[in-house]
Amino acid sequence: MWVVDRIEGDRVVLVADGPADAAVDVAIGDLPEGIEEGCVLRVPDVEDHRGETIPDWSRAVVDPKETTRRRKAAAAQRARLRKRDPGGDVVL
């Protein structure tokens, strides 16, 4: 799975799930229509001409349930953090 980190013009920065959290830059035209920041994509892997496994962006699909789950979890985390925030300026 990959997550849309940000969209910059006609390019999309995707971050892979997993311990490495690899990031890639993909043309927006290679991904499903209607994607937005925070969308979770399921992307099958294929072998390239060297036998290496790579993502097949043309077959990527948005996972709406996982996208919703992660957005709710992030909102809950922000709410918990707000409760502990004393407010005001940070003084170093």
PDB file of N, CA and C in Angstrom:
ATOM      1  N   MET A   1       0.842  -1.178   0.000  1.00  0.00           N
ATOM      2  CA  MET A   1       0.000   0.000   0.000  1.00  0.00           C
ATOM      3  C   MET A   1       0.890   1.245   0.000  1.00  0.00           C
ATOM      4  N   TRP A   2       0.353   2.295  -0.592  1.00  0.00           N
ATOM      5  CA  TRP A   2       1.032   3.575  -0.681  1.00  0.00           C
ATOM      6  C   TRP A   2       0.049   4.665  -0.251  1.00  0.00           C
ATOM      7  N   VAL A   3       0.559   5.744   0.322  1.00  0.00           N
ATOM      8  CA  VAL A   3      -0.276   6.855   0.758  1.00  0.00           C
ATOM      9  C   VAL A   3       0.128   8.110   0.001  1.00  0.00           C
ATOM     10  N   VAL A   4      -0.874   8.865  -0.476  1.00  0.00           N
ATOM     11  CA  VAL A   4      -0.602  10.128  -1.167  1.00  0.00           C
ATOM     12  C   VAL A   4      -0.182  11.143  -0.106  1.00  0.00           C
ATOM     13  N   ASP A   5       1.091  11.511  -0.131  1.00  0.00           N
ATOM     14  CA  ASP A   5       1.620  12.490   0.818  1.00  0.00           C
ATOM     15  C   ASP A   5       1.248  13.898   0.388  1.00  0.00           C
ATOM     16  N   ARG A   6       1.480  14.183  -0.901  1.00  0.00           N
ATOM     17  CA  ARG A   6       1.133  15.507  -1.426  1.00  0.00           C
ATOM     18  C   ARG A   6       1.077  15.459  -2.943  1.00  0.00           C
ATOM     19  N   ILE A   7       0.358  16.446  -3.485  1.00  0.00           N
ATOM     20  CA  ILE A   7       0.257  16.599  -4.930  1.00  0.00           C
ATOM     21  C   ILE A   7       0.892  17.927  -5.281  1.00  0.00           C
ATOM     22  N   GLU A   8       1.843  17.886  -6.191  1.00  0.00           N
ATOM     23  CA  GLU A   8       2.578  19.079  -6.614  1.00  0.00           C
ATOM     24  C   GLU A   8       2.429  19.229  -8.120  1.00  0.00           C
ATOM     25  N   GLY A   9       1.412  19.978  -8.529  1.00  0.00           N
ATOM     26  CA  GLY A   9       1.160  20.147  -9.957  1.00  0.00           C
ATOM     27  C   GLY A   9       0.745  18.837 -10.583  1.00  0.00           C
ATOM     28  N   ASP A  10       1.541  18.366 -11.548  1.00  0.00           N
ATOM     29  CA  ASP A  10       1.205  17.110 -12.228  1.00  0.00           C
ATOM     30  C   ASP A  10       1.969  15.915 -11.652  1.00  0.00           C
ATOM     31  N   ARG A  11       2.574  16.087 -10.478  1.00  0.00           N
ATOM     32  CA  ARG A  11       3.326  15.018  -9.818  1.00  0.00           C
ATOM     33  C   ARG A  11       2.692  14.704  -8.461  1.00  0.00           C
ATOM     34  N   VAL A  12       2.773  13.448  -8.061  1.00  0.00           N
ATOM     35  CA  VAL A  12       2.236  13.002  -6.780  1.00  0.00           C
ATOM     36  C   VAL A  12       3.370  12.346  -5.999  1.00  0.00           C
ATOM     37  N   VAL A  13       3.546  12.759  -4.753  1.00  0.00           N
ATOM     38  CA  VAL A  13       4.536  12.132  -3.885  1.00  0.00           C
ATOM     39  C   VAL A  13       3.804  11.084  -3.055  1.00  0.00           C
ATOM     40  N   LEU A  14       4.239   9.830  -3.202  1.00  0.00           N
ATOM     41  CA  LEU A  14       3.640   8.698  -2.502  1.00  0.00           C
ATOM     42  C   LEU A  14       4.637   8.144  -1.499  1.00  0.00           C
ATOM     43  N   VAL A  15       4.127   7.722  -0.341  1.00  0.00           N
ATOM     44  CA  VAL A  15       4.959   7.112   0.691  1.00  0.00           C
ATOM     45  C   VAL A  15       4.479   5.685   0.887  1.00  0.00           C
ATOM     46  N   ALA A  16       5.417   4.752   0.857  1.00  0.00           N
ATOM     47  CA  ALA A  16       5.081   3.333   1.014  1.00  0.00           C
ATOM     48  C   ALA A  16       4.835   2.996   2.469  1.00  0.00           C
ATOM     49  N   ASP A  17       3.889   2.093   2.697  1.00  0.00           N
ATOM     50  CA  ASP A  17       3.723   1.519   4.026  1.00  0.00           C
ATOM     51  C   ASP A  17       4.902   0.604   4.272  1.00  0.00           C
ATOM     52  N   GLY A  18       5.336   0.547   5.481  1.00  0.00           N
ATOM     53  CA  GLY A  18       6.399  -0.386   5.810  1.00  0.00           C
ATOM     54  C   GLY A  18       7.512   0.280   6.571  1.00  0.00           C
ATOM     55  N   PRO A  19       8.466  -0.528   6.985  1.00  0.00           N
ATOM     56  CA  PRO A  19       9.544  -0.010   7.825  1.00  0.00           C
ATOM     57  C   PRO A  19      10.437   1.012   7.127  1.00  0.00           C
ATOM     58  N   ALA A  20      10.580   0.908   5.814  1.00  0.00           N
ATOM     59  CA  ALA A  20      11.478   1.826   5.107  1.00  0.00           C
ATOM     60  C   ALA A  20      10.814   3.164   4.793  1.00  0.00           C
ATOM     61  N   ASP A  21       9.483   3.182   4.729  1.00  0.00           N
ATOM     62  CA  ASP A  21       8.750   4.403   4.371  1.00  0.00           C
ATOM     63  C   ASP A  21       9.349   5.073   3.133  1.00  0.00           C
ATOM     64  N   ALA A  22       9.576   4.292   2.094  1.00  0.00           N
ATOM     65  CA  ALA A  22      10.128   4.822   0.853  1.00  0.00           C
ATOM     66  C   ALA A  22       9.161   5.820   0.233  1.00  0.00           C
ATOM     67  N   ALA A  23       9.701   6.850  -0.374  1.00  0.00           N
ATOM     68  CA  ALA A  23       8.877   7.851  -1.060  1.00  0.00           C
ATOM     69  C   ALA A  23       9.246   7.862  -2.534  1.00  0.00           C
ATOM     70  N   VAL A  24       8.223   8.025  -3.385  1.00  0.00           N
ATOM     71  CA  VAL A  24       8.440   8.112  -4.827  1.00  0.00           C
ATOM     72  C   VAL A  24       7.606   9.254  -5.381  1.00  0.00           C
ATOM     73  N   ASP A  25       8.015   9.726  -6.517  1.00  0.00           N
ATOM     74  CA  ASP A  25       7.356  10.814  -7.239  1.00  0.00           C
ATOM     75  C   ASP A  25       6.781  10.195  -8.512  1.00  0.00           C
ATOM     76  N   VAL A  26       5.443  10.267  -8.681  1.00  0.00           N
ATOM     77  CA  VAL A  26       4.772   9.616  -9.808  1.00  0.00           C
ATOM     78  C   VAL A  26       3.933  10.650 -10.560  1.00  0.00           C
ATOM     79  N   ALA A  27       3.857  10.520 -11.879  1.00  0.00           N
ATOM     80  CA  ALA A  27       3.004  11.407 -12.675  1.00  0.00           C
ATOM     81  C   ALA A  27       1.550  11.179 -12.285  1.00  0.00           C
ATOM     82  N   ILE A  28       0.802  12.258 -12.098  1.00  0.00           N
ATOM     83  CA  ILE A  28      -0.597  12.142 -11.664  1.00  0.00           C
ATOM     84  C   ILE A  28      -1.430  11.366 -12.682  1.00  0.00           C
ATOM     85  N   GLY A  29      -1.068  11.441 -13.954  1.00  0.00           N
ATOM     86  CA  GLY A  29      -1.791  10.718 -14.996  1.00  0.00           C
ATOM     87  C   GLY A  29      -1.632   9.213 -14.914  1.00  0.00           C
ATOM     88  N   ASP A  30      -0.634   8.733 -14.162  1.00  0.00           N
ATOM     89  CA  ASP A  30      -0.413   7.299 -14.001  1.00  0.00           C
ATOM     90  C   ASP A  30      -1.230   6.701 -12.860  1.00  0.00           C
ATOM     91  N   LEU A  31      -1.961   7.547 -12.131  1.00  0.00           N
ATOM     92  CA  LEU A  31      -2.711   7.103 -10.959  1.00  0.00           C
ATOM     93  C   LEU A  31      -4.209   7.278 -11.188  1.00  0.00           C
ATOM     94  N   PRO A  32      -5.036   6.655 -10.346  1.00  0.00           N
ATOM     95  CA  PRO A  32      -6.486   6.770 -10.527  1.00  0.00           C
ATOM     96  C   PRO A  32      -6.959   8.222 -10.412  1.00  0.00           C
ATOM     97  N   GLU A  33      -8.022   8.552 -11.129  1.00  0.00           N
ATOM     98  CA  GLU A  33      -8.596   9.900 -11.046  1.00  0.00           C
ATOM     99  C   GLU A  33      -9.179  10.137  -9.661  1.00  0.00           C
ATOM    100  N   GLY A  34      -9.180  11.388  -9.245  1.00  0.00           N
ATOM    101  CA  GLY A  34      -9.818  11.772  -7.997  1.00  0.00           C
ATOM    102  C   GLY A  34      -8.986  11.568  -6.749  1.00  0.00           C
ATOM    103  N   ILE A  35      -7.713  11.204  -6.895  1.00  0.00           N
ATOM    104  CA  ILE A  35      -6.904  11.032  -5.689  1.00  0.00           C
ATOM    105  C   ILE A  35      -6.658  12.384  -5.036  1.00  0.00           C
ATOM    106  N   GLU A  36      -6.433  12.353  -3.740  1.00  0.00           N
ATOM    107  CA  GLU A  36      -6.121  13.564  -2.990  1.00  0.00           C
ATOM    108  C   GLU A  36      -5.184  13.183  -1.853  1.00  0.00           C
ATOM    109  N   GLU A  37      -4.633  14.185  -1.198  1.00  0.00           N
ATOM    110  CA  GLU A  37      -3.705  13.927  -0.113  1.00  0.00           C
ATOM    111  C   GLU A  37      -4.368  13.067   0.950  1.00  0.00           C
ATOM    112  N   GLY A  38      -3.643  12.067   1.411  1.00  0.00           N
ATOM    113  CA  GLY A  38      -4.156  11.163   2.433  1.00  0.00           C
ATOM    114  C   GLY A  38      -4.793   9.898   1.892  1.00  0.00           C
ATOM    115  N   CYS A  39      -5.048   9.839   0.586  1.00  0.00           N
ATOM    116  CA  CYS A  39      -5.633   8.623   0.002  1.00  0.00           C
ATOM    117  C   CYS A  39      -4.657   7.455   0.149  1.00  0.00           C
ATOM    118  N   VAL A  40      -5.223   6.283   0.433  1.00  0.00           N
ATOM    119  CA  VAL A  40      -4.436   5.057   0.491  1.00  0.00           C
ATOM    120  C   VAL A  40      -4.651   4.306  -0.811  1.00  0.00           C
ATOM    121  N   LEU A  41      -3.556   3.924  -1.445  1.00  0.00           N
ATOM    122  CA  LEU A  41      -3.616   3.200  -2.714  1.00  0.00           C
ATOM    123  C   LEU A  41      -3.103   1.784  -2.543  1.00  0.00           C
ATOM    124  N   ARG A  42      -3.817   0.848  -3.132  1.00  0.00           N
ATOM    125  CA  ARG A  42      -3.315  -0.523  -3.240  1.00  0.00           C
ATOM    126  C   ARG A  42      -2.698  -0.635  -4.628  1.00  0.00           C
ATOM    127  N   VAL A  43      -1.430  -1.013  -4.638  1.00  0.00           N
ATOM    128  CA  VAL A  43      -0.684  -1.046  -5.897  1.00  0.00           C
ATOM    129  C   VAL A  43      -0.026  -2.416  -6.047  1.00  0.00           C
ATOM    130  N   PRO A  44      -0.428  -3.171  -7.074  1.00  0.00           N
ATOM    131  CA  PRO A  44       0.218  -4.478  -7.269  1.00  0.00           C
ATOM    132  C   PRO A  44       1.645  -4.306  -7.786  1.00  0.00           C
ATOM    133  N   ASP A  45       2.470  -5.293  -7.495  1.00  0.00           N
ATOM    134  CA  ASP A  45       3.848  -5.294  -7.981  1.00  0.00           C
ATOM    135  C   ASP A  45       3.949  -6.142  -9.244  1.00  0.00           C
ATOM    136  N   VAL A  46       4.898  -5.784 -10.089  1.00  0.00           N
ATOM    137  CA  VAL A  46       5.237  -6.552 -11.283  1.00  0.00           C
ATOM    138  C   VAL A  46       6.752  -6.646 -11.369  1.00  0.00           C
ATOM    139  N   GLU A  47       7.225  -7.562 -12.186  1.00  0.00           N
ATOM    140  CA  GLU A  47       8.668  -7.662 -12.425  1.00  0.00           C
ATOM    141  C   GLU A  47       9.029  -6.829 -13.634  1.00  0.00           C
ATOM    142  N   ASP A  48      10.105  -6.058 -13.514  1.00  0.00           N
ATOM    143  CA  ASP A  48      10.576  -5.291 -14.663  1.00  0.00           C
ATOM    144  C   ASP A  48      11.486  -6.174 -15.524  1.00  0.00           C
ATOM    145  N   HIS A  49      12.079  -5.592 -16.549  1.00  0.00           N
ATOM    146  CA  HIS A  49      12.900  -6.365 -17.501  1.00  0.00           C
ATOM    147  C   HIS A  49      14.164  -6.946 -16.864  1.00  0.00           C
ATOM    148  N   ARG A  50      14.544  -6.440 -15.668  1.00  0.00           N
ATOM    149  CA  ARG A  50      15.723  -6.970 -14.975  1.00  0.00           C
ATOM    150  C   ARG A  50      15.342  -8.008 -13.929  1.00  0.00           C
ATOM    151  N   GLY A  51      14.037  -8.281 -13.817  1.00  0.00           N
ATOM    152  CA  GLY A  51      13.572  -9.236 -12.826  1.00  0.00           C
ATOM    153  C   GLY A  51      13.346  -8.628 -11.450  1.00  0.00           C
ATOM    154  N   GLU A  52      13.434  -7.301 -11.352  1.00  0.00           N
ATOM    155  CA  GLU A  52      13.198  -6.625 -10.083  1.00  0.00           C
ATOM    156  C   GLU A  52      11.710  -6.342  -9.904  1.00  0.00           C
ATOM    157  N   THR A  53      11.244  -6.378  -8.671  1.00  0.00           N
ATOM    158  CA  THR A  53       9.845  -6.103  -8.366  1.00  0.00           C
ATOM    159  C   THR A  53       9.642  -4.598  -8.237  1.00  0.00           C
ATOM    160  N   ILE A  54       8.663  -4.080  -8.987  1.00  0.00           N
ATOM    161  CA  ILE A  54       8.352  -2.647  -8.953  1.00  0.00           C
ATOM    162  C   ILE A  54       6.830  -2.463  -8.901  1.00  0.00           C
ATOM    163  N   PRO A  55       6.369  -1.316  -8.394  1.00  0.00           N
ATOM    164  CA  PRO A  55       4.925  -1.053  -8.374  1.00  0.00           C
ATOM    165  C   PRO A  55       4.388  -0.837  -9.788  1.00  0.00           C
ATOM    166  N   ASP A  56       3.197  -1.362 -10.045  1.00  0.00           N
ATOM    167  CA  ASP A  56       2.511  -1.157 -11.333  1.00  0.00           C
ATOM    168  C   ASP A  56       1.475  -0.049 -11.124  1.00  0.00           C
ATOM    169  N   TRP A  57       1.890   1.200 -11.300  1.00  0.00           N
ATOM    170  CA  TRP A  57       1.035   2.358 -11.028  1.00  0.00           C
ATOM    171  C   TRP A  57      -0.237   2.341 -11.862  1.00  0.00           C
ATOM    172  N   SER A  58      -0.192   1.745 -13.048  1.00  0.00           N
ATOM    173  CA  SER A  58      -1.371   1.736 -13.920  1.00  0.00           C
ATOM    174  C   SER A  58      -2.514   0.902 -13.340  1.00  0.00           C
ATOM    175  N   ARG A  59      -2.216   0.036 -12.376  1.00  0.00           N
ATOM    176  CA  ARG A  59      -3.246  -0.815 -11.768  1.00  0.00           C
ATOM    177  C   ARG A  59      -3.548  -0.417 -10.327  1.00  0.00           C
ATOM    178  N   ALA A  60      -3.091   0.758  -9.927  1.00  0.00           N
ATOM    179  CA  ALA A  60      -3.342   1.242  -8.565  1.00  0.00           C
ATOM    180  C   ALA A  60      -4.826   1.543  -8.384  1.00  0.00           C
ATOM    181  N   VAL A  61      -5.347   1.244  -7.193  1.00  0.00           N
ATOM    182  CA  VAL A  61      -6.734   1.563  -6.860  1.00  0.00           C
ATOM    183  C   VAL A  61      -6.782   2.186  -5.465  1.00  0.00           C
ATOM    184  N   VAL A  62      -7.708   3.123  -5.283  1.00  0.00           N
ATOM    185  CA  VAL A  62      -7.902   3.752  -3.983  1.00  0.00           C
ATOM    186  C   VAL A  62      -8.618   2.763  -3.072  1.00  0.00           C
ATOM    187  N   ASP A  63      -8.150   2.660  -1.831  1.00  0.00           N
ATOM    188  CA  ASP A  63      -8.807   1.830  -0.817  1.00  0.00           C
ATOM    189  C   ASP A  63      -9.594   2.775   0.085  1.00  0.00           C
ATOM    190  N   PRO A  64     -10.899   2.981  -0.190  1.00  0.00           N
ATOM    191  CA  PRO A  64     -11.665   3.976   0.560  1.00  0.00           C
ATOM    192  C   PRO A  64     -11.819   3.649   2.043  1.00  0.00           C
ATOM    193  N   LYS A  65     -11.965   2.372   2.386  1.00  0.00           N
ATOM    194  CA  LYS A  65     -12.119   2.000   3.796  1.00  0.00           C
ATOM    195  C   LYS A  65     -10.850   2.304   4.583  1.00  0.00           C
ATOM    196  N   GLU A  66      -9.706   1.942   4.032  1.00  0.00           N
ATOM    197  CA  GLU A  66      -8.437   2.198   4.726  1.00  0.00           C
ATOM    198  C   GLU A  66      -8.144   3.695   4.785  1.00  0.00           C
ATOM    199  N   THR A  67      -8.482   4.418   3.732  1.00  0.00           N
ATOM    200  CA  THR A  67      -8.305   5.870   3.736  1.00  0.00           C
ATOM    201  C   THR A  67      -9.125   6.493   4.862  1.00  0.00           C
ATOM    202  N   THR A  68     -10.383   6.100   4.975  1.00  0.00           N
ATOM    203  CA  THR A  68     -11.257   6.625   6.029  1.00  0.00           C
ATOM    204  C   THR A  68     -10.739   6.247   7.411  1.00  0.00           C
ATOM    205  N   ARG A  69     -10.320   5.009   7.581  1.00  0.00           N
ATOM    206  CA  ARG A  69      -9.813   4.556   8.873  1.00  0.00           C
ATOM    207  C   ARG A  69      -8.607   5.379   9.307  1.00  0.00           C
ATOM    208  N   ARG A  70      -7.679   5.590   8.385  1.00  0.00           N
ATOM    209  CA  ARG A  70      -6.470   6.347   8.727  1.00  0.00           C
ATOM    210  C   ARG A  70      -6.767   7.815   8.995  1.00  0.00           C
ATOM    211  N   ARG A  71      -7.679   8.389   8.242  1.00  0.00           N
ATOM    212  CA  ARG A  71      -8.034   9.791   8.481  1.00  0.00           C
ATOM    213  C   ARG A  71      -8.686   9.957   9.850  1.00  0.00           C
ATOM    214  N   LYS A  72      -9.549   9.014  10.232  1.00  0.00           N
ATOM    215  CA  LYS A  72     -10.174   9.076  11.557  1.00  0.00           C
ATOM    216  C   LYS A  72      -9.131   8.921  12.659  1.00  0.00           C
ATOM    217  N   ALA A  73      -8.192   8.006  12.470  1.00  0.00           N
ATOM    218  CA  ALA A  73      -7.137   7.801  13.469  1.00  0.00           C
ATOM    219  C   ALA A  73      -6.281   9.058  13.610  1.00  0.00           C
ATOM    220  N   ALA A  74      -5.968   9.708  12.507  1.00  0.00           N
ATOM    221  CA  ALA A  74      -5.167  10.939  12.553  1.00  0.00           C
ATOM    222  C   ALA A  74      -5.935  12.064  13.248  1.00  0.00           C
ATOM    223  N   ALA A  75      -7.233  12.172  12.977  1.00  0.00           N
ATOM    224  CA  ALA A  75      -8.043  13.206  13.622  1.00  0.00           C
ATOM    225  C   ALA A  75      -8.117  12.964  15.125  1.00  0.00           C
ATOM    226  N   ALA A  76      -8.253  11.709  15.536  1.00  0.00           N
ATOM    227  CA  ALA A  76      -8.302  11.387  16.964  1.00  0.00           C
ATOM    228  C   ALA A  76      -6.969  11.725  17.638  1.00  0.00           C
ATOM    229  N   GLN A  77      -5.873  11.448  16.963  1.00  0.00           N
ATOM    230  CA  GLN A  77      -4.549  11.768  17.503  1.00  0.00           C
ATOM    231  C   GLN A  77      -4.384  13.279  17.652  1.00  0.00           C
ATOM    232  N   ARG A  78      -4.815  14.037  16.650  1.00  0.00           N
ATOM    233  CA  ARG A  78      -4.729  15.505  16.749  1.00  0.00           C
ATOM    234  C   ARG A  78      -5.564  16.020  17.920  1.00  0.00           C
ATOM    235  N   ALA A  79      -6.743  15.451  18.118  1.00  0.00           N
ATOM    236  CA  ALA A  79      -7.609  15.862  19.226  1.00  0.00           C
ATOM    237  C   ALA A  79      -6.941  15.568  20.567  1.00  0.00           C
ATOM    238  N   ARG A  80      -6.311  14.398  20.711  1.00  0.00           N
ATOM    239  CA  ARG A  80      -5.599  14.064  21.955  1.00  0.00           C
ATOM    240  C   ARG A  80      -4.452  15.036  22.200  1.00  0.00           C
ATOM    241  N   LEU A  81      -3.720  15.372  21.163  1.00  0.00           N
ATOM    242  CA  LEU A  81      -2.589  16.289  21.312  1.00  0.00           C
ATOM    243  C   LEU A  81      -3.058  17.694  21.681  1.00  0.00           C
ATOM    244  N   ARG A  82      -4.186  18.141  21.103  1.00  0.00           N
ATOM    245  CA  ARG A  82      -4.716  19.466  21.414  1.00  0.00           C
ATOM    246  C   ARG A  82      -5.043  19.612  22.894  1.00  0.00           C
ATOM    247  N   LYS A  83      -5.511  18.518  23.507  1.00  0.00           N
ATOM    248  CA  LYS A  83      -5.862  18.555  24.925  1.00  0.00           C
ATOM    249  C   LYS A  83      -4.647  18.825  25.802  1.00  0.00           C
ATOM    250  N   ARG A  84      -3.477  18.402  25.348  1.00  0.00           N
ATOM    251  CA  ARG A  84      -2.254  18.578  26.141  1.00  0.00           C
ATOM    252  C   ARG A  84      -1.514  19.854  25.799  1.00  0.00           C
ATOM    253  N   ASP A  85      -1.928  20.528  24.754  1.00  0.00           N
ATOM    254  CA  ASP A  85      -1.221  21.736  24.292  1.00  0.00           C
ATOM    255  C   ASP A  85      -1.574  22.916  25.200  1.00  0.00           C
ATOM    256  N   PRO A  86      -0.571  23.510  25.870  1.00  0.00           N
ATOM    257  CA  PRO A  86      -0.856  24.642  26.759  1.00  0.00           C
ATOM    258  C   PRO A  86      -1.132  25.934  25.991  1.00  0.00           C
ATOM    259  N   GLY A  87      -0.859  25.931  24.703  1.00  0.00           N
ATOM    260  CA  GLY A  87      -1.068  27.141  23.904  1.00  0.00           C
ATOM    261  C   GLY A  87       0.073  28.119  24.093  1.00  0.00           C
ATOM    262  N   GLY A  88      -0.034  29.249  23.434  1.00  0.00           N
ATOM    263  CA  GLY A  88       1.007  30.271  23.562  1.00  0.00           C
ATOM    264  C   GLY A  88       2.203  29.999  22.672  1.00  0.00           C
ATOM    265  N   ASP A  89       3.158  30.921  22.762  1.00  0.00           N
ATOM    266  CA  ASP A  89       4.375  30.820  21.966  1.00  0.00           C
ATOM    267  C   ASP A  89       5.374  29.867  22.620  1.00  0.00           C
ATOM    268  N   VAL A  90       6.193  29.278  21.795  1.00  0.00           N
ATOM    269  CA  VAL A  90       7.267  28.416  22.290  1.00  0.00           C
ATOM    270  C   VAL A  90       8.465  29.309  22.606  1.00  0.00           C
ATOM    271  N   VAL A  91       9.009  29.159  23.793  1.00  0.00           N
ATOM    272  CA  VAL A  91      10.164  29.934  24.202  1.00  0.00           C
ATOM    273  C   VAL A  91      11.334  28.973  24.321  1.00  0.00           C
ATOM    274  N   LEU A  92      12.419  29.287  23.612  1.00  0.00           N
ATOM    275  CA  LEU A  92      13.614  28.436  23.658  1.00  0.00           C
ATOM    276  C   LEU A  92      14.685  29.045  24.523  1.00  0.00           C
TER     277      LEU A  92
END
